[in-house]
mmCIF file of C-alpha atoms in Angstrom:
data_model
loop_
_atom_site.group_PDB
_atom_site.id
_atom_site.type_symbol
_atom_site.label_atom_id
_atom_site.label_comp_id
_atom_site.label_asym_id
_atom_site.label_seq_id
_atom_site.Cartn_x
_atom_site.Cartn_y
_atom_site.Cartn_z
ATOM 1 C CA MET N 63 92.315 88.327 117.082
ATOM 2 C CA LEU N 64 95.989 87.662 116.424
ATOM 3 C CA LEU N 65 97.834 89.812 113.910
ATOM 4 C CA MET N 66 101.483 89.482 112.835
ATOM 5 C CA LEU N 67 103.026 92.562 111.269
ATOM 6 C CA PRO N 68 106.313 94.396 110.801
ATOM 7 C CA ALA N 69 107.100 96.321 113.960
ATOM 8 C CA ASP N 70 106.727 100.075 113.881
ATOM 9 C CA ALA N 71 108.862 102.032 116.346
ATOM 10 C CA ALA N 72 106.163 104.536 117.314
ATOM 11 C CA ARG N 73 103.452 101.917 117.611
ATOM 12 C CA HIS N 74 105.320 98.918 119.071
ATOM 13 C CA ARG N 75 108.556 99.856 120.867
ATOM 14 C CA ALA N 76 106.996 100.403 124.297
ATOM 15 C CA GLY N 77 104.823 97.286 123.944
ATOM 16 C CA VAL N 78 107.807 95.102 123.060
ATOM 17 C CA LYS N 79 109.613 96.348 126.154
ATOM 18 C CA VAL N 80 106.630 95.621 128.425
ATOM 19 C CA MET N 81 106.042 92.185 126.869
ATOM 20 C CA ALA N 82 109.694 91.159 127.178
ATOM 21 C CA ALA N 83 109.896 92.453 130.769
ATOM 22 C CA GLU N 84 106.863 90.322 131.676
ATOM 23 C CA ARG N 85 108.524 87.257 130.137
ATOM 24 C CA VAL N 86 111.796 87.955 131.977
ATOM 25 C CA ALA N 87 109.924 88.227 135.298
ATOM 26 C CA TRP N 88 108.083 84.968 134.525
ATOM 27 C CA LEU N 89 111.381 83.202 133.733
ATOM 28 C CA ARG N 90 113.093 84.450 136.878
ATOM 29 C CA GLU N 91 110.130 83.450 139.074
ATOM 30 C CA ARG N 92 110.789 79.905 137.845
ATOM 31 C CA GLY N 93 114.521 80.050 138.499
ATOM 32 C CA LEU N 94 115.407 80.404 134.806
ATOM 33 C CA SER N 95 117.850 82.923 133.420
ATOM 34 C CA ALA N 96 117.328 85.767 130.995
ATOM 35 C CA PRO N 97 119.950 88.160 129.652
ATOM 36 C CA GLU N 98 120.268 91.340 131.678
ATOM 37 C CA GLY N 99 118.664 94.284 129.855
ATOM 38 C CA ILE N 100 117.020 92.092 127.196
ATOM 39 C CA ALA N 101 113.678 93.947 127.310
ATOM 40 C CA GLU N 102 115.423 97.237 126.555
ATOM 41 C CA THR N 103 117.599 95.655 123.856
ATOM 42 C CA LEU N 104 114.608 94.139 122.059
ATOM 43 C CA ALA N 105 112.691 97.422 122.251
ATOM 44 C CA GLU N 106 115.655 99.349 120.831
ATOM 45 C CA GLN N 107 115.771 96.998 117.814
ATOM 46 C CA VAL N 108 112.204 97.881 116.829
ATOM 47 C CA GLY N 109 112.374 100.183 113.819
ATOM 48 C CA GLU N 110 116.088 99.584 113.167
ATOM 49 C CA PRO N 111 116.721 98.651 109.503
ATOM 50 C CA ASP N 112 119.257 95.937 110.425
ATOM 51 C CA TRP N 113 116.679 94.255 112.689
ATOM 52 C CA PRO N 114 113.477 93.363 110.804
ATOM 53 C CA VAL N 115 111.347 92.804 113.886
ATOM 54 C CA TRP N 116 107.813 91.476 113.521
ATOM 55 C CA VAL N 117 105.266 91.692 116.324
ATOM 56 C CA LEU N 118 102.390 89.459 117.253
ATOM 57 C CA GLU N 119 99.462 91.571 118.377
ATOM 58 C CA ARG N 120 96.551 90.202 120.361
ATOM 59 C CA ASP N 121 93.619 92.581 120.452
ATOM 60 C CA GLY N 122 95.913 95.481 119.540
ATOM 61 C CA LEU N 123 98.566 94.805 122.217
ATOM 62 C CA VAL N 124 102.042 93.304 121.710
ATOM 63 C CA ALA N 125 101.907 89.639 122.714
ATOM 64 C CA GLY N 126 105.198 88.592 121.124
ATOM 65 C CA CYS N 127 107.947 89.429 118.678
ATOM 66 C CA THR N 128 110.565 87.825 116.495
ATOM 67 C CA THR N 129 113.247 89.061 114.129
ATOM 68 C CA VAL N 130 113.099 87.563 110.638
ATOM 69 C CA LEU N 131 116.452 87.736 108.850
ATOM 70 C CA SER N 132 116.733 86.925 105.156
ATOM 71 C CA GLU N 133 120.269 85.564 105.565
ATOM 72 C CA CYS N 134 121.522 82.816 107.839
ATOM 73 C CA PRO N 135 124.756 83.439 109.777
ATOM 74 C CA GLY N 136 127.944 81.872 108.469
ATOM 75 C CA TRP N 137 128.980 80.740 111.949
ATOM 76 C CA ALA N 138 125.893 78.497 112.163
ATOM 77 C CA PHE N 139 125.178 77.261 108.651
ATOM 78 C CA THR N 140 127.182 75.698 105.834
ATOM 79 C CA VAL N 141 127.682 77.473 102.535
ATOM 80 C CA ALA N 142 125.220 75.061 100.892
ATOM 81 C CA GLU N 143 122.599 75.769 103.589
ATOM 82 C CA ARG N 144 123.068 79.521 103.240
ATOM 83 C CA GLU N 145 122.515 79.252 99.479
ATOM 84 C CA GLN N 146 119.057 77.719 100.035
ATOM 85 C CA PRO N 147 116.269 80.317 100.157
ATOM 86 C CA SER N 148 115.375 80.604 103.831
ATOM 87 C CA VAL N 149 114.638 82.910 106.725
ATOM 88 C CA PHE N 150 116.393 82.878 110.076
ATOM 89 C CA LEU N 151 114.397 83.574 113.242
ATOM 90 C CA VAL N 152 116.124 85.258 116.153
ATOM 91 C CA SER N 153 114.942 86.786 119.400
ATOM 92 C CA THR N 154 111.486 85.244 119.561
ATOM 93 C CA TRP N 155 109.844 86.418 122.781
ATOM 94 C CA THR N 156 106.232 86.179 123.947
ATOM 95 C CA LEU N 157 104.054 86.955 126.896
ATOM 96 C CA PRO N 158 103.720 84.029 129.277
ATOM 97 C CA SER N 159 100.535 82.316 128.116
ATOM 98 C CA ALA N 160 98.892 78.930 127.866
ATOM 99 C CA ASP N 161 98.148 79.820 124.234
ATOM 100 C CA ARG N 162 101.651 78.742 123.092
ATOM 101 C CA LEU N 163 102.255 82.078 121.380
ATOM 102 C CA GLY N 164 105.846 81.137 120.538
ATOM 103 C CA HIS N 165 104.544 78.134 118.621
ATOM 104 C CA VAL N 166 102.063 80.421 116.868
ATOM 105 C CA ILE N 167 104.941 82.685 115.784
ATOM 106 C CA ALA N 168 106.964 79.678 114.591
ATOM 107 C CA ARG N 169 104.009 78.411 112.542
ATOM 108 C CA TRP N 170 103.513 81.909 111.137
ATOM 109 C CA ALA N 171 107.191 81.914 110.086
ATOM 110 C CA LEU N 172 106.768 78.571 108.284
ATOM 111 C CA ASP N 173 103.768 79.979 106.426
ATOM 112 C CA TYR N 174 105.449 83.333 105.724
ATOM 113 C CA ALA N 175 108.526 81.587 104.324
ATOM 114 C CA ALA N 176 106.409 79.357 102.072
ATOM 115 C CA ARG N 177 104.327 82.312 100.828
ATOM 116 C CA THR N 178 107.489 84.281 100.001
ATOM 117 C CA GLY N 179 109.252 81.491 98.092
ATOM 118 C CA ARG N 180 111.648 80.304 100.798
ATOM 119 C CA GLU N 181 112.433 76.631 101.275
ATOM 120 C CA HIS N 182 113.366 76.645 104.973
ATOM 121 C CA VAL N 183 112.974 78.397 108.284
ATOM 122 C CA ARG N 184 116.096 78.278 110.449
ATOM 123 C CA ARG N 185 116.576 79.168 114.081
ATOM 124 C CA GLY N 186 118.964 78.762 116.951
ATOM 125 C CA ALA N 187 118.753 78.536 120.719
ATOM 126 C CA PHE N 188 121.319 78.807 123.489
ATOM 127 C CA HIS N 189 119.465 76.630 126.009
ATOM 128 C CA SER N 190 119.397 72.868 125.530
ATOM 129 C CA ALA N 191 115.932 72.539 127.091
ATOM 130 C CA LEU N 192 114.531 75.117 124.673
ATOM 131 C CA ALA N 193 116.154 73.385 121.695
ATOM 132 C CA ASP N 194 114.748 70.066 122.929
ATOM 133 C CA TYR N 195 111.269 71.604 123.165
ATOM 134 C CA TYR N 196 111.540 73.064 119.652
ATOM 135 C CA CYS N 197 112.556 69.672 118.246
ATOM 136 C CA ARG N 198 110.342 67.379 120.306
ATOM 137 C CA VAL N 199 107.141 69.476 120.414
ATOM 138 C CA GLN N 200 107.343 71.840 117.428
ATOM 139 C CA GLY N 201 109.002 69.511 114.921
ATOM 140 C CA TRP N 202 112.304 71.316 114.320
ATOM 141 C CA GLU N 203 115.326 69.300 113.221
ATOM 142 C CA LEU N 204 118.562 69.836 115.135
ATOM 143 C CA LEU N 205 121.235 70.317 112.483
ATOM 144 C CA ARG N 206 124.207 70.801 114.769
ATOM 145 C CA GLU N 207 125.612 72.253 117.962
ATOM 146 C CA VAL N 208 128.272 74.954 117.617
ATOM 147 C CA GLU N 209 130.275 77.009 120.072
ATOM 148 C CA ARG N 210 129.415 80.711 119.881
ATOM 149 C CA ARG N 211 130.992 83.245 122.222
ATOM 150 C CA GLY N 212 131.664 80.616 124.875
ATOM 151 C CA ARG N 213 128.169 79.115 124.725
ATOM 152 C CA THR N 214 126.641 76.171 122.894
ATOM 153 C CA ALA N 215 124.260 77.187 120.120
ATOM 154 C CA TYR N 216 121.694 74.628 118.972
ATOM 155 C CA ILE N 217 121.055 75.180 115.250
ATOM 156 C CA MET N 218 117.732 73.992 113.829
ATOM 157 C CA SER N 219 115.719 73.965 110.626
ATOM 158 C CA ARG N 220 112.265 73.142 109.296
ATOM 159 C CA PRO N 221 110.971 73.085 105.728
ATOM 160 C CA ALA N 222 108.793 76.072 104.896
ATOM 161 C CA GLU N 223 105.174 75.065 104.496
ATOM 162 C CA ARG N 224 101.783 76.700 104.336
ATOM 163 C CA GLN N 225 99.757 76.625 107.538
ATOM 164 C CA PRO N 226 96.135 76.729 106.361
ATOM 165 C CA ASP N 227 94.657 76.688 109.887
ATOM 166 C CA LEU N 228 96.965 79.402 111.211
ATOM 167 C CA PRO N 229 95.084 81.584 113.734
ATOM 168 C CA VAL N 230 97.066 84.697 112.726
ATOM 169 C CA ARG N 231 96.344 87.309 110.094
ATOM 170 C CA THR N 232 99.105 89.215 108.322
ATOM 171 C CA PRO N 233 98.334 92.538 106.671
ATOM 172 C CA THR N 234 98.839 92.665 102.927
ATOM 173 C CA ALA N 235 98.316 96.428 102.864
ATOM 174 C CA PRO N 236 99.777 99.188 105.029
ATOM 175 C CA VAL N 237 98.636 99.023 108.633
ATOM 176 C CA GLY N 238 95.371 100.913 108.861
ATOM 177 C CA GLY N 239 94.462 99.962 105.279
ATOM 178 C CA GLU N 240 92.413 97.036 104.040
ATOM 179 C CA ILE N 241 93.633 93.588 105.014
#
């Protein structure tokens, strides 16, 4: 079973670190880059109030994570875009899997945004191939490319929409309570 829930430092920090380290190893085995120390950085964000990290659990283990911000950054979005109710996804990482767990998280975000009254889900990527995949396979719209700290950021958006066949449950009560 897949479950998406707000990350808890005691419960998820170590699992996020292990999951991200597995993804980094997978990327490097394929000659792709990953930021140095990213597994530790992601794990340290779990439980921090400025970083609302959500985790995807599969059978009780961390299979992925994403940070869901309620404000879009001014360097990436226009004033008009930032005034639209939306969420901004950052740092989406998953275990290497044929199950397309990143796509599952993206679909969860579309559903979550729709259920919470948002109009859009926004995201960015710093790799052109990843942005191309998001647009071509997952249906994101590329809004623009912007320079950010010497790198090209690909800024994307999708309308929020319910996902009735979503294979993920989200608790509506405290973890450990009724769902």
